[in-house]
C-alpha cells in the first residue's frame, strides 16, 4: 500500500486535534477519522501503525510547535535585555508565558495538548517504539531549557536550581492557567508573570554534601 501524501497526513492530524478538542479524546477513532478525511482505515494504519501511534504523532507535532514558540520567546527576552539578572528573569517569565501565547497563536493545538495526557500515550500497549521515543525525548528538550535558564540567573545547573526553574516554567502556568482552563487574557498573564518573578528572585538552596551526583547528572543533560 502506498504511503499517503504528506498534505493528506497533515490534514488527518489536524482533524485528530479537532476531534479531541471538540468531543474529547475518546472521539478519536480510526473510523471517525476515515469518515472525516476520506482516507481509508488501511492507509491510516499504514502511516501510523495504530490509533495510539497516530495520536502520539499528533501530540509530538503539537509539542514541538509549542517548544518553538517558547524558545523564540526566551531568545527574544534575552535579546531585548542588556544581560544580568533582569534579562534572565525576563527570559524565565517569557518561558512561563509561552503556554498562554501558544493558546492564542494555535488554539486547537494548544487545547489538544491539554486534552490528551502524554502519560496515557506512553502507557499504551500499541504505541510504536519510535513514537514513544519521540514523546520521551521531549523531556530532554525541556531540561536543556531549564538548565539554560538556571545558569543565566544563578550560574548554576544543579538539581535544586533546575527544579526551581521548572516550578516557574511548568508548575505556575499549570496552576494559574492550564488546570483552570482559563482564557489567556491580559489579567491572567499579568498574575502569572508576577508569580514567576516572586519565585525566581529567591535563589534555591545550595546543593548539600553528597548531592554531587545529581548535579553532575543534570549538567550532563545540556
mmCIF file with all atom_site columns, C-alpha atoms in Angstrom:
data_model
loop_
_atom_site.group_PDB
_atom_site.id
_atom_site.type_symbol
_atom_site.label_atom_id
_atom_site.label_alt_id
_atom_site.label_comp_id
_atom_site.label_asym_id
_atom_site.label_entity_id
_atom_site.label_seq_id
_atom_site.pdbx_PDB_ins_code
_atom_site.Cartn_x
_atom_site.Cartn_y
_atom_site.Cartn_z
_atom_site.occupancy
_atom_site.B_iso_or_equiv
_atom_site.pdbx_formal_charge
_atom_site.auth_seq_id
_atom_site.auth_comp_id
_atom_site.auth_asym_id
_atom_site.auth_atom_id
_atom_site.pdbx_PDB_model_num
ATOM 1   C CA . UNK A 1 1   ? 0.000   0.000  0.000  1.00 0.00 ? 1   UNK A CA 1
ATOM 2   C CA . UNK A 1 2   ? 1.496   3.385  -0.972 1.00 0.00 ? 2   UNK A CA 1
ATOM 3   C CA . UNK A 1 3   ? 2.096   5.868  1.826  1.00 0.00 ? 3   UNK A CA 1
ATOM 4   C CA . UNK A 1 4   ? -0.463  8.712  1.881  1.00 0.00 ? 4   UNK A CA 1
ATOM 5   C CA . UNK A 1 5   ? 0.730   12.082 0.642  1.00 0.00 ? 5   UNK A CA 1
ATOM 6   C CA . UNK A 1 6   ? 2.234   14.478 3.184  1.00 0.00 ? 6   UNK A CA 1
ATOM 7   C CA . UNK A 1 7   ? -0.556  17.020 2.903  1.00 0.00 ? 7   UNK A CA 1
ATOM 8   C CA . UNK A 1 8   ? -3.126  14.254 3.457  1.00 0.00 ? 8   UNK A CA 1
ATOM 9   C CA . UNK A 1 9   ? -1.324  13.219 6.646  1.00 0.00 ? 9   UNK A CA 1
ATOM 10  C CA . UNK A 1 10  ? -1.154  16.814 7.857  1.00 0.00 ? 10  UNK A CA 1
ATOM 11  C CA . UNK A 1 11  ? -4.900  17.172 7.265  1.00 0.00 ? 11  UNK A CA 1
ATOM 12  C CA . UNK A 1 12  ? -5.506  13.910 9.098  1.00 0.00 ? 12  UNK A CA 1
ATOM 13  C CA . UNK A 1 13  ? -3.519  15.179 12.098 1.00 0.00 ? 13  UNK A CA 1
ATOM 14  C CA . UNK A 1 14  ? -5.398  18.491 12.024 1.00 0.00 ? 14  UNK A CA 1
ATOM 15  C CA . UNK A 1 15  ? -8.695  16.581 12.139 1.00 0.00 ? 15  UNK A CA 1
ATOM 16  C CA . UNK A 1 16  ? -7.367  14.448 15.005 1.00 0.00 ? 16  UNK A CA 1
ATOM 17  C CA . UNK A 1 17  ? -6.643  17.583 17.024 1.00 0.00 ? 17  UNK A CA 1
ATOM 18  C CA . UNK A 1 18  ? -10.094 18.997 16.329 1.00 0.00 ? 18  UNK A CA 1
ATOM 19  C CA . UNK A 1 19  ? -11.876 15.788 17.317 1.00 0.00 ? 19  UNK A CA 1
ATOM 20  C CA . UNK A 1 20  ? -10.051 15.666 20.654 1.00 0.00 ? 20  UNK A CA 1
ATOM 21  C CA . UNK A 1 21  ? -10.691 19.335 21.420 1.00 0.00 ? 21  UNK A CA 1
ATOM 22  C CA . UNK A 1 22  ? -14.341 19.391 20.322 1.00 0.00 ? 22  UNK A CA 1
ATOM 23  C CA . UNK A 1 23  ? -15.503 15.980 21.540 1.00 0.00 ? 23  UNK A CA 1
ATOM 24  C CA . UNK A 1 24  ? -12.823 14.562 23.835 1.00 0.00 ? 24  UNK A CA 1
ATOM 25  C CA . UNK A 1 25  ? -10.003 12.070 23.222 1.00 0.00 ? 25  UNK A CA 1
ATOM 26  C CA . UNK A 1 26  ? -12.416 9.119  23.064 1.00 0.00 ? 26  UNK A CA 1
ATOM 27  C CA . UNK A 1 27  ? -13.836 10.586 19.848 1.00 0.00 ? 27  UNK A CA 1
ATOM 28  C CA . UNK A 1 28  ? -10.550 9.874  18.094 1.00 0.00 ? 28  UNK A CA 1
ATOM 29  C CA . UNK A 1 29  ? -11.238 6.616  16.311 1.00 0.00 ? 29  UNK A CA 1
ATOM 30  C CA . UNK A 1 30  ? -9.859  5.359  13.042 1.00 0.00 ? 30  UNK A CA 1
ATOM 31  C CA . UNK A 1 31  ? -13.400 5.043  11.723 1.00 0.00 ? 31  UNK A CA 1
ATOM 32  C CA . UNK A 1 32  ? -14.267 8.651  12.610 1.00 0.00 ? 32  UNK A CA 1
ATOM 33  C CA . UNK A 1 33  ? -11.056 9.885  11.037 1.00 0.00 ? 33  UNK A CA 1
ATOM 34  C CA . UNK A 1 34  ? -11.680 7.857  7.903  1.00 0.00 ? 34  UNK A CA 1
ATOM 35  C CA . UNK A 1 35  ? -15.188 9.301  7.578  1.00 0.00 ? 35  UNK A CA 1
ATOM 36  C CA . UNK A 1 36  ? -13.937 12.861 8.175  1.00 0.00 ? 36  UNK A CA 1
ATOM 37  C CA . UNK A 1 37  ? -10.961 12.757 5.830  1.00 0.00 ? 37  UNK A CA 1
ATOM 38  C CA . UNK A 1 38  ? -11.875 10.187 3.196  1.00 0.00 ? 38  UNK A CA 1
ATOM 39  C CA . UNK A 1 39  ? -8.658  8.300  3.988  1.00 0.00 ? 39  UNK A CA 1
ATOM 40  C CA . UNK A 1 40  ? -9.105  4.540  4.275  1.00 0.00 ? 40  UNK A CA 1
ATOM 41  C CA . UNK A 1 41  ? -8.589  2.682  7.546  1.00 0.00 ? 41  UNK A CA 1
ATOM 42  C CA . UNK A 1 42  ? -5.750  0.780  5.940  1.00 0.00 ? 42  UNK A CA 1
ATOM 43  C CA . UNK A 1 43  ? -3.976  3.961  4.875  1.00 0.00 ? 43  UNK A CA 1
ATOM 44  C CA . UNK A 1 44  ? -4.201  5.357  8.410  1.00 0.00 ? 44  UNK A CA 1
ATOM 45  C CA . UNK A 1 45  ? -2.799  2.185  9.948  1.00 0.00 ? 45  UNK A CA 1
ATOM 46  C CA . UNK A 1 46  ? -0.113  2.037  7.266  1.00 0.00 ? 46  UNK A CA 1
ATOM 47  C CA . UNK A 1 47  ? 1.031   5.566  8.073  1.00 0.00 ? 47  UNK A CA 1
ATOM 48  C CA . UNK A 1 48  ? 0.961   5.428  11.883 1.00 0.00 ? 48  UNK A CA 1
ATOM 49  C CA . UNK A 1 49  ? 0.810   1.785  12.914 1.00 0.00 ? 49  UNK A CA 1
ATOM 50  C CA . UNK A 1 50  ? -2.060  2.188  15.380 1.00 0.00 ? 50  UNK A CA 1
ATOM 51  C CA . UNK A 1 51  ? -4.500  4.690  16.819 1.00 0.00 ? 51  UNK A CA 1
ATOM 52  C CA . UNK A 1 52  ? -2.049  5.372  19.650 1.00 0.00 ? 52  UNK A CA 1
ATOM 53  C CA . UNK A 1 53  ? 0.711   5.882  17.112 1.00 0.00 ? 53  UNK A CA 1
ATOM 54  C CA . UNK A 1 54  ? -1.382  8.475  15.307 1.00 0.00 ? 54  UNK A CA 1
ATOM 55  C CA . UNK A 1 55  ? -2.395  10.340 18.483 1.00 0.00 ? 55  UNK A CA 1
ATOM 56  C CA . UNK A 1 56  ? 1.182   10.201 19.752 1.00 0.00 ? 56  UNK A CA 1
ATOM 57  C CA . UNK A 1 57  ? 2.477   11.601 16.480 1.00 0.00 ? 57  UNK A CA 1
ATOM 58  C CA . UNK A 1 58  ? -0.044  14.440 16.667 1.00 0.00 ? 58  UNK A CA 1
ATOM 59  C CA . UNK A 1 59  ? 0.987   15.120 20.277 1.00 0.00 ? 59  UNK A CA 1
ATOM 60  C CA . UNK A 1 60  ? 4.659   15.317 19.305 1.00 0.00 ? 60  UNK A CA 1
ATOM 61  C CA . UNK A 1 61  ? 3.832   17.667 16.432 1.00 0.00 ? 61  UNK A CA 1
ATOM 62  C CA . UNK A 1 62  ? 1.872   19.989 18.717 1.00 0.00 ? 62  UNK A CA 1
ATOM 63  C CA . UNK A 1 63  ? 4.542   19.835 21.428 1.00 0.00 ? 63  UNK A CA 1
ATOM 64  C CA . UNK A 1 64  ? 7.297   20.780 19.004 1.00 0.00 ? 64  UNK A CA 1
ATOM 65  C CA . UNK A 1 65  ? 5.220   23.712 17.797 1.00 0.00 ? 65  UNK A CA 1
ATOM 66  C CA . UNK A 1 66  ? 4.791   24.825 21.397 1.00 0.00 ? 66  UNK A CA 1
ATOM 67  C CA . UNK A 1 67  ? 8.508   24.419 22.120 1.00 0.00 ? 67  UNK A CA 1
ATOM 68  C CA . UNK A 1 68  ? 9.329   26.563 19.086 1.00 0.00 ? 68  UNK A CA 1
ATOM 69  C CA . UNK A 1 69  ? 7.046   29.288 20.471 1.00 0.00 ? 69  UNK A CA 1
ATOM 70  C CA . UNK A 1 70  ? 8.665   29.002 23.886 1.00 0.00 ? 70  UNK A CA 1
ATOM 71  C CA . UNK A 1 71  ? 12.218  29.009 22.546 1.00 0.00 ? 71  UNK A CA 1
ATOM 72  C CA . UNK A 1 72  ? 11.525  32.050 20.377 1.00 0.00 ? 72  UNK A CA 1
ATOM 73  C CA . UNK A 1 73  ? 10.064  33.915 23.373 1.00 0.00 ? 73  UNK A CA 1
ATOM 74  C CA . UNK A 1 74  ? 13.087  33.096 25.538 1.00 0.00 ? 74  UNK A CA 1
ATOM 75  C CA . UNK A 1 75  ? 15.539  34.093 22.805 1.00 0.00 ? 75  UNK A CA 1
ATOM 76  C CA . UNK A 1 76  ? 13.692  37.377 22.269 1.00 0.00 ? 76  UNK A CA 1
ATOM 77  C CA . UNK A 1 77  ? 13.739  38.131 26.002 1.00 0.00 ? 77  UNK A CA 1
ATOM 78  C CA . UNK A 1 78  ? 17.482  37.614 26.155 1.00 0.00 ? 78  UNK A CA 1
ATOM 79  C CA . UNK A 1 79  ? 17.994  39.692 23.014 1.00 0.00 ? 79  UNK A CA 1
ATOM 80  C CA . UNK A 1 80  ? 15.891  42.578 24.342 1.00 0.00 ? 80  UNK A CA 1
ATOM 81  C CA . UNK A 1 81  ? 17.662  42.685 27.716 1.00 0.00 ? 81  UNK A CA 1
ATOM 82  C CA . UNK A 1 82  ? 21.088  44.088 28.414 1.00 0.00 ? 82  UNK A CA 1
ATOM 83  C CA . UNK A 1 83  ? 22.104  40.985 30.294 1.00 0.00 ? 83  UNK A CA 1
ATOM 84  C CA . UNK A 1 84  ? 22.372  40.402 34.011 1.00 0.00 ? 84  UNK A CA 1
ATOM 85  C CA . UNK A 1 85  ? 19.700  39.101 36.347 1.00 0.00 ? 85  UNK A CA 1
ATOM 86  C CA . UNK A 1 86  ? 16.896  41.200 34.828 1.00 0.00 ? 86  UNK A CA 1
ATOM 87  C CA . UNK A 1 87  ? 17.474  39.623 31.437 1.00 0.00 ? 87  UNK A CA 1
ATOM 88  C CA . UNK A 1 88  ? 17.413  36.168 32.990 1.00 0.00 ? 88  UNK A CA 1
ATOM 89  C CA . UNK A 1 89  ? 14.225  36.965 34.907 1.00 0.00 ? 89  UNK A CA 1
ATOM 90  C CA . UNK A 1 90  ? 12.609  38.236 31.727 1.00 0.00 ? 90  UNK A CA 1
ATOM 91  C CA . UNK A 1 91  ? 13.546  35.018 29.948 1.00 0.00 ? 91  UNK A CA 1
ATOM 92  C CA . UNK A 1 92  ? 12.013  32.884 32.703 1.00 0.00 ? 92  UNK A CA 1
ATOM 93  C CA . UNK A 1 93  ? 8.827   34.964 32.604 1.00 0.00 ? 93  UNK A CA 1
ATOM 94  C CA . UNK A 1 94  ? 8.740   34.555 28.813 1.00 0.00 ? 94  UNK A CA 1
ATOM 95  C CA . UNK A 1 95  ? 9.138   30.785 29.113 1.00 0.00 ? 95  UNK A CA 1
ATOM 96  C CA . UNK A 1 96  ? 6.320   30.638 31.659 1.00 0.00 ? 96  UNK A CA 1
ATOM 97  C CA . UNK A 1 97  ? 4.079   32.802 29.466 1.00 0.00 ? 97  UNK A CA 1
ATOM 98  C CA . UNK A 1 98  ? 4.614   30.595 26.407 1.00 0.00 ? 98  UNK A CA 1
ATOM 99  C CA . UNK A 1 99  ? 1.599   28.310 27.088 1.00 0.00 ? 99  UNK A CA 1
ATOM 100 C CA . UNK A 1 100 ? -0.676  31.363 27.096 1.00 0.00 ? 100 UNK A CA 1
ATOM 101 C CA . UNK A 1 101 ? 0.862   32.692 23.896 1.00 0.00 ? 101 UNK A CA 1
ATOM 102 C CA . UNK A 1 102 ? 0.591   29.297 22.221 1.00 0.00 ? 102 UNK A CA 1
ATOM 103 C CA . UNK A 1 103 ? -3.097  29.042 23.117 1.00 0.00 ? 103 UNK A CA 1
ATOM 104 C CA . UNK A 1 104 ? -3.610  32.384 21.382 1.00 0.00 ? 104 UNK A CA 1
ATOM 105 C CA . UNK A 1 105 ? -1.452  31.557 18.344 1.00 0.00 ? 105 UNK A CA 1
ATOM 106 C CA . UNK A 1 106 ? -2.584  27.934 17.857 1.00 0.00 ? 106 UNK A CA 1
ATOM 107 C CA . UNK A 1 107 ? -5.718  27.361 19.959 1.00 0.00 ? 107 UNK A CA 1
ATOM 108 C CA . UNK A 1 108 ? -6.555  23.915 18.612 1.00 0.00 ? 108 UNK A CA 1
ATOM 109 C CA . UNK A 1 109 ? -3.044  22.551 19.085 1.00 0.00 ? 109 UNK A CA 1
ATOM 110 C CA . UNK A 1 110 ? -2.838  24.184 22.499 1.00 0.00 ? 110 UNK A CA 1
ATOM 111 C CA . UNK A 1 111 ? -6.123  22.690 23.658 1.00 0.00 ? 111 UNK A CA 1
ATOM 112 C CA . UNK A 1 112 ? -5.142  19.314 22.207 1.00 0.00 ? 112 UNK A CA 1
ATOM 113 C CA . UNK A 1 113 ? -2.070  19.201 24.451 1.00 0.00 ? 113 UNK A CA 1
ATOM 114 C CA . UNK A 1 114 ? -4.381  19.839 27.404 1.00 0.00 ? 114 UNK A CA 1
ATOM 115 C CA . UNK A 1 115 ? -6.991  17.295 26.288 1.00 0.00 ? 115 UNK A CA 1
ATOM 116 C CA . UNK A 1 116 ? -4.691  14.314 25.724 1.00 0.00 ? 116 UNK A CA 1
ATOM 117 C CA . UNK A 1 117 ? -2.333  13.209 28.501 1.00 0.00 ? 117 UNK A CA 1
ATOM 118 C CA . UNK A 1 118 ? 1.146   12.256 27.345 1.00 0.00 ? 118 UNK A CA 1
ATOM 119 C CA . UNK A 1 119 ? 1.377   9.704  30.163 1.00 0.00 ? 119 UNK A CA 1
ATOM 120 C CA . UNK A 1 120 ? -1.620  7.841  28.740 1.00 0.00 ? 120 UNK A CA 1
ATOM 121 C CA . UNK A 1 121 ? 0.024   7.667  25.338 1.00 0.00 ? 121 UNK A CA 1
ATOM 122 C CA . UNK A 1 122 ? 3.316   6.413  26.771 1.00 0.00 ? 122 UNK A CA 1
ATOM 123 C CA . UNK A 1 123 ? 1.419   3.725  28.657 1.00 0.00 ? 123 UNK A CA 1
ATOM 124 C CA . UNK A 1 124 ? -0.474  2.492  25.587 1.00 0.00 ? 124 UNK A CA 1
ATOM 125 C CA . UNK A 1 125 ? 0.416   -1.071 24.651 1.00 0.00 ? 125 UNK A CA 1
ATOM 126 C CA . UNK A 1 126 ? 0.112   -0.467 20.912 1.00 0.00 ? 126 UNK A CA 1
ATOM 127 C CA . UNK A 1 127 ? 2.148   2.711  20.575 1.00 0.00 ? 127 UNK A CA 1
ATOM 128 C CA . UNK A 1 128 ? 5.067   2.270  18.147 1.00 0.00 ? 128 UNK A CA 1
ATOM 129 C CA . UNK A 1 129 ? 8.502   2.392  19.763 1.00 0.00 ? 129 UNK A CA 1
ATOM 130 C CA . UNK A 1 130 ? 9.587   5.284  17.537 1.00 0.00 ? 130 UNK A CA 1
ATOM 131 C CA . UNK A 1 131 ? 6.619   7.411  18.619 1.00 0.00 ? 131 UNK A CA 1
ATOM 132 C CA . UNK A 1 132 ? 7.144   6.550  22.290 1.00 0.00 ? 132 UNK A CA 1
ATOM 133 C CA . UNK A 1 133 ? 10.805  7.563  21.974 1.00 0.00 ? 133 UNK A CA 1
ATOM 134 C CA . UNK A 1 134 ? 9.824   10.885 20.391 1.00 0.00 ? 134 UNK A CA 1
ATOM 135 C CA . UNK A 1 135 ? 7.404   11.558 23.258 1.00 0.00 ? 135 UNK A CA 1
ATOM 136 C CA . UNK A 1 136 ? 10.063  10.718 25.821 1.00 0.00 ? 136 UNK A CA 1
ATOM 137 C CA . UNK A 1 137 ? 12.659  12.875 24.100 1.00 0.00 ? 137 UNK A CA 1
ATOM 138 C CA . UNK A 1 138 ? 10.577  15.972 24.841 1.00 0.00 ? 138 UNK A CA 1
ATOM 139 C CA . UNK A 1 139 ? 11.803  15.760 28.453 1.00 0.00 ? 139 UNK A CA 1
ATOM 140 C CA . UNK A 1 140 ? 15.379  16.235 27.299 1.00 0.00 ? 140 UNK A CA 1
ATOM 141 C CA . UNK A 1 141 ? 14.465  19.367 25.359 1.00 0.00 ? 141 UNK A CA 1
ATOM 142 C CA . UNK A 1 142 ? 12.741  20.861 28.391 1.00 0.00 ? 142 UNK A CA 1
ATOM 143 C CA . UNK A 1 143 ? 15.610  20.035 30.743 1.00 0.00 ? 143 UNK A CA 1
ATOM 144 C CA . UNK A 1 144 ? 18.023  21.764 28.371 1.00 0.00 ? 144 UNK A CA 1
ATOM 145 C CA . UNK A 1 145 ? 15.853  24.885 28.592 1.00 0.00 ? 145 UNK A CA 1
ATOM 146 C CA . UNK A 1 146 ? 15.669  24.673 32.400 1.00 0.00 ? 146 UNK A CA 1
ATOM 147 C CA . UNK A 1 147 ? 19.448  24.355 32.640 1.00 0.00 ? 147 UNK A CA 1
ATOM 148 C CA . UNK A 1 148 ? 19.959  27.322 30.333 1.00 0.00 ? 148 UNK A CA 1
ATOM 149 C CA . UNK A 1 149 ? 17.665  29.488 32.442 1.00 0.00 ? 149 UNK A CA 1
ATOM 150 C CA . UNK A 1 150 ? 19.147  28.336 35.756 1.00 0.00 ? 150 UNK A CA 1
ATOM 151 C CA . UNK A 1 151 ? 22.648  29.090 34.530 1.00 0.00 ? 151 UNK A CA 1
ATOM 152 C CA . UNK A 1 152 ? 21.636  32.524 33.273 1.00 0.00 ? 152 UNK A CA 1
ATOM 153 C CA . UNK A 1 153 ? 20.031  33.524 36.582 1.00 0.00 ? 153 UNK A CA 1
ATOM 154 C CA . UNK A 1 154 ? 22.141  31.796 39.243 1.00 0.00 ? 154 UNK A CA 1
ATOM 155 C CA . UNK A 1 155 ? 25.120  30.431 37.300 1.00 0.00 ? 155 UNK A CA 1
ATOM 156 C CA . UNK A 1 156 ? 24.086  27.003 38.488 1.00 0.00 ? 156 UNK A CA 1
ATOM 157 C CA . UNK A 1 157 ? 22.869  23.773 36.913 1.00 0.00 ? 157 UNK A CA 1
ATOM 158 C CA . UNK A 1 158 ? 22.364  21.566 39.974 1.00 0.00 ? 158 UNK A CA 1
ATOM 159 C CA . UNK A 1 159 ? 19.082  19.748 40.586 1.00 0.00 ? 159 UNK A CA 1
ATOM 160 C CA . UNK A 1 160 ? 17.802  22.323 43.081 1.00 0.00 ? 160 UNK A CA 1
ATOM 161 C CA . UNK A 1 161 ? 18.284  25.207 40.657 1.00 0.00 ? 161 UNK A CA 1
ATOM 162 C CA . UNK A 1 162 ? 16.759  23.309 37.743 1.00 0.00 ? 162 UNK A CA 1
ATOM 163 C CA . UNK A 1 163 ? 13.759  22.308 39.881 1.00 0.00 ? 163 UNK A CA 1
ATOM 164 C CA . UNK A 1 164 ? 13.216  25.960 40.828 1.00 0.00 ? 164 UNK A CA 1
ATOM 165 C CA . UNK A 1 165 ? 13.120  26.922 37.163 1.00 0.00 ? 165 UNK A CA 1
ATOM 166 C CA . UNK A 1 166 ? 10.715  24.062 36.489 1.00 0.00 ? 166 UNK A CA 1
ATOM 167 C CA . UNK A 1 167 ? 8.410   25.407 39.204 1.00 0.00 ? 167 UNK A CA 1
ATOM 168 C CA . UNK A 1 168 ? 8.358   28.753 37.380 1.00 0.00 ? 168 UNK A CA 1
ATOM 169 C CA . UNK A 1 169 ? 8.042   27.446 33.837 1.00 0.00 ? 169 UNK A CA 1
ATOM 170 C CA . UNK A 1 170 ? 5.782   24.403 34.341 1.00 0.00 ? 170 UNK A CA 1
ATOM 171 C CA . UNK A 1 171 ? 4.062   24.362 37.722 1.00 0.00 ? 171 UNK A CA 1
ATOM 172 C CA . UNK A 1 172 ? 2.964   28.006 37.959 1.00 0.00 ? 172 UNK A CA 1
ATOM 173 C CA . UNK A 1 173 ? 1.462   28.153 34.442 1.00 0.00 ? 173 UNK A CA 1
ATOM 174 C CA . UNK A 1 174 ? -0.283  24.844 35.126 1.00 0.00 ? 174 UNK A CA 1
ATOM 175 C CA . UNK A 1 175 ? -1.775  26.151 38.374 1.00 0.00 ? 175 UNK A CA 1
ATOM 176 C CA . UNK A 1 176 ? -2.759  29.636 37.207 1.00 0.00 ? 176 UNK A CA 1
ATOM 177 C CA . UNK A 1 177 ? -3.706  28.983 33.586 1.00 0.00 ? 177 UNK A CA 1
ATOM 178 C CA . UNK A 1 178 ? -3.872  25.423 32.374 1.00 0.00 ? 178 UNK A CA 1
ATOM 179 C CA . UNK A 1 179 ? -5.606  23.455 35.141 1.00 0.00 ? 179 UNK A CA 1
ATOM 180 C CA . UNK A 1 180 ? -8.344  26.028 35.450 1.00 0.00 ? 180 UNK A CA 1
ATOM 181 C CA . UNK A 1 181 ? -8.773  26.168 31.664 1.00 0.00 ? 181 UNK A CA 1
ATOM 182 C CA . UNK A 1 182 ? -8.722  29.951 31.985 1.00 0.00 ? 182 UNK A CA 1
ATOM 183 C CA . UNK A 1 183 ? -8.612  32.103 28.919 1.00 0.00 ? 183 UNK A CA 1
ATOM 184 C CA . UNK A 1 184 ? -5.094  33.523 28.438 1.00 0.00 ? 184 UNK A CA 1
ATOM 185 C CA . UNK A 1 185 ? -6.214  37.120 28.873 1.00 0.00 ? 185 UNK A CA 1
ATOM 186 C CA . UNK A 1 186 ? -4.029  40.009 29.987 1.00 0.00 ? 186 UNK A CA 1
ATOM 187 C CA . UNK A 1 187 ? -5.055  39.783 33.655 1.00 0.00 ? 187 UNK A CA 1
ATOM 188 C CA . UNK A 1 188 ? -4.195  36.085 33.949 1.00 0.00 ? 188 UNK A CA 1
ATOM 189 C CA . UNK A 1 189 ? -0.881  36.578 32.178 1.00 0.00 ? 189 UNK A CA 1
ATOM 190 C CA . UNK A 1 190 ? -0.017  39.527 34.438 1.00 0.00 ? 190 UNK A CA 1
ATOM 191 C CA . UNK A 1 191 ? -0.697  37.458 37.556 1.00 0.00 ? 191 UNK A CA 1
ATOM 192 C CA . UNK A 1 192 ? 1.413   34.641 36.166 1.00 0.00 ? 192 UNK A CA 1
ATOM 193 C CA . UNK A 1 193 ? 4.318   36.981 35.420 1.00 0.00 ? 193 UNK A CA 1
ATOM 194 C CA . UNK A 1 194 ? 4.150   38.431 38.928 1.00 0.00 ? 194 UNK A CA 1
ATOM 195 C CA . UNK A 1 195 ? 4.105   34.961 40.495 1.00 0.00 ? 195 UNK A CA 1
ATOM 196 C CA . UNK A 1 196 ? 7.058   33.800 38.387 1.00 0.00 ? 196 UNK A CA 1
ATOM 197 C CA . UNK A 1 197 ? 9.130   36.843 39.319 1.00 0.00 ? 197 UNK A CA 1
ATOM 198 C CA . UNK A 1 198 ? 8.316   36.388 43.000 1.00 0.00 ? 198 UNK A CA 1
ATOM 199 C CA . UNK A 1 199 ? 9.542   32.793 42.925 1.00 0.00 ? 199 UNK A CA 1
ATOM 200 C CA . UNK A 1 200 ? 12.531  33.364 40.638 1.00 0.00 ? 200 UNK A CA 1
ATOM 201 C CA . UNK A 1 201 ? 14.104  36.093 42.767 1.00 0.00 ? 201 UNK A CA 1
ATOM 202 C CA . UNK A 1 202 ? 14.582  33.573 45.588 1.00 0.00 ? 202 UNK A CA 1
ATOM 203 C CA . UNK A 1 203 ? 17.726  31.599 44.857 1.00 0.00 ? 203 UNK A CA 1
ATOM 204 C CA . UNK A 1 204 ? 17.229  27.931 45.699 1.00 0.00 ? 204 UNK A CA 1
ATOM 205 C CA . UNK A 1 205 ? 19.320  26.334 48.462 1.00 0.00 ? 205 UNK A CA 1
ATOM 206 C CA . UNK A 1 206 ? 22.832  25.353 47.540 1.00 0.00 ? 206 UNK A CA 1
ATOM 207 C CA . UNK A 1 207 ? 23.387  21.643 46.913 1.00 0.00 ? 207 UNK A CA 1
ATOM 208 C CA . UNK A 1 208 ? 24.114  19.688 50.061 1.00 0.00 ? 208 UNK A CA 1
ATOM 209 C CA . UNK A 1 209 ? 27.133  17.463 50.512 1.00 0.00 ? 209 UNK A CA 1
ATOM 210 C CA . UNK A 1 210 ? 26.528  14.213 48.704 1.00 0.00 ? 210 UNK A CA 1
ATOM 211 C CA . UNK A 1 211 ? 24.304  15.793 46.064 1.00 0.00 ? 211 UNK A CA 1
ATOM 212 C CA . UNK A 1 212 ? 27.099  16.000 43.532 1.00 0.00 ? 212 UNK A CA 1
ATOM 213 C CA . UNK A 1 213 ? 25.854  13.030 41.588 1.00 0.00 ? 213 UNK A CA 1
ATOM 214 C CA . UNK A 1 214 ? 22.515  14.792 40.964 1.00 0.00 ? 214 UNK A CA 1
ATOM 215 C CA . UNK A 1 215 ? 24.332  17.948 39.942 1.00 0.00 ? 215 UNK A CA 1
ATOM 216 C CA . UNK A 1 216 ? 26.538  16.075 37.509 1.00 0.00 ? 216 UNK A CA 1
ATOM 217 C CA . UNK A 1 217 ? 23.558  14.231 36.090 1.00 0.00 ? 217 UNK A CA 1
ATOM 218 C CA . UNK A 1 218 ? 21.674  17.462 35.454 1.00 0.00 ? 218 UNK A CA 1
ATOM 219 C CA . UNK A 1 219 ? 24.673  19.124 33.807 1.00 0.00 ? 219 UNK A CA 1
ATOM 220 C CA . UNK A 1 220 ? 25.098  16.127 31.566 1.00 0.00 ? 220 UNK A CA 1
ATOM 221 C CA . UNK A 1 221 ? 21.661  16.713 30.050 1.00 0.00 ? 221 UNK A CA 1
ATOM 222 C CA . UNK A 1 222 ? 22.545  20.039 28.497 1.00 0.00 ? 222 UNK A CA 1
#
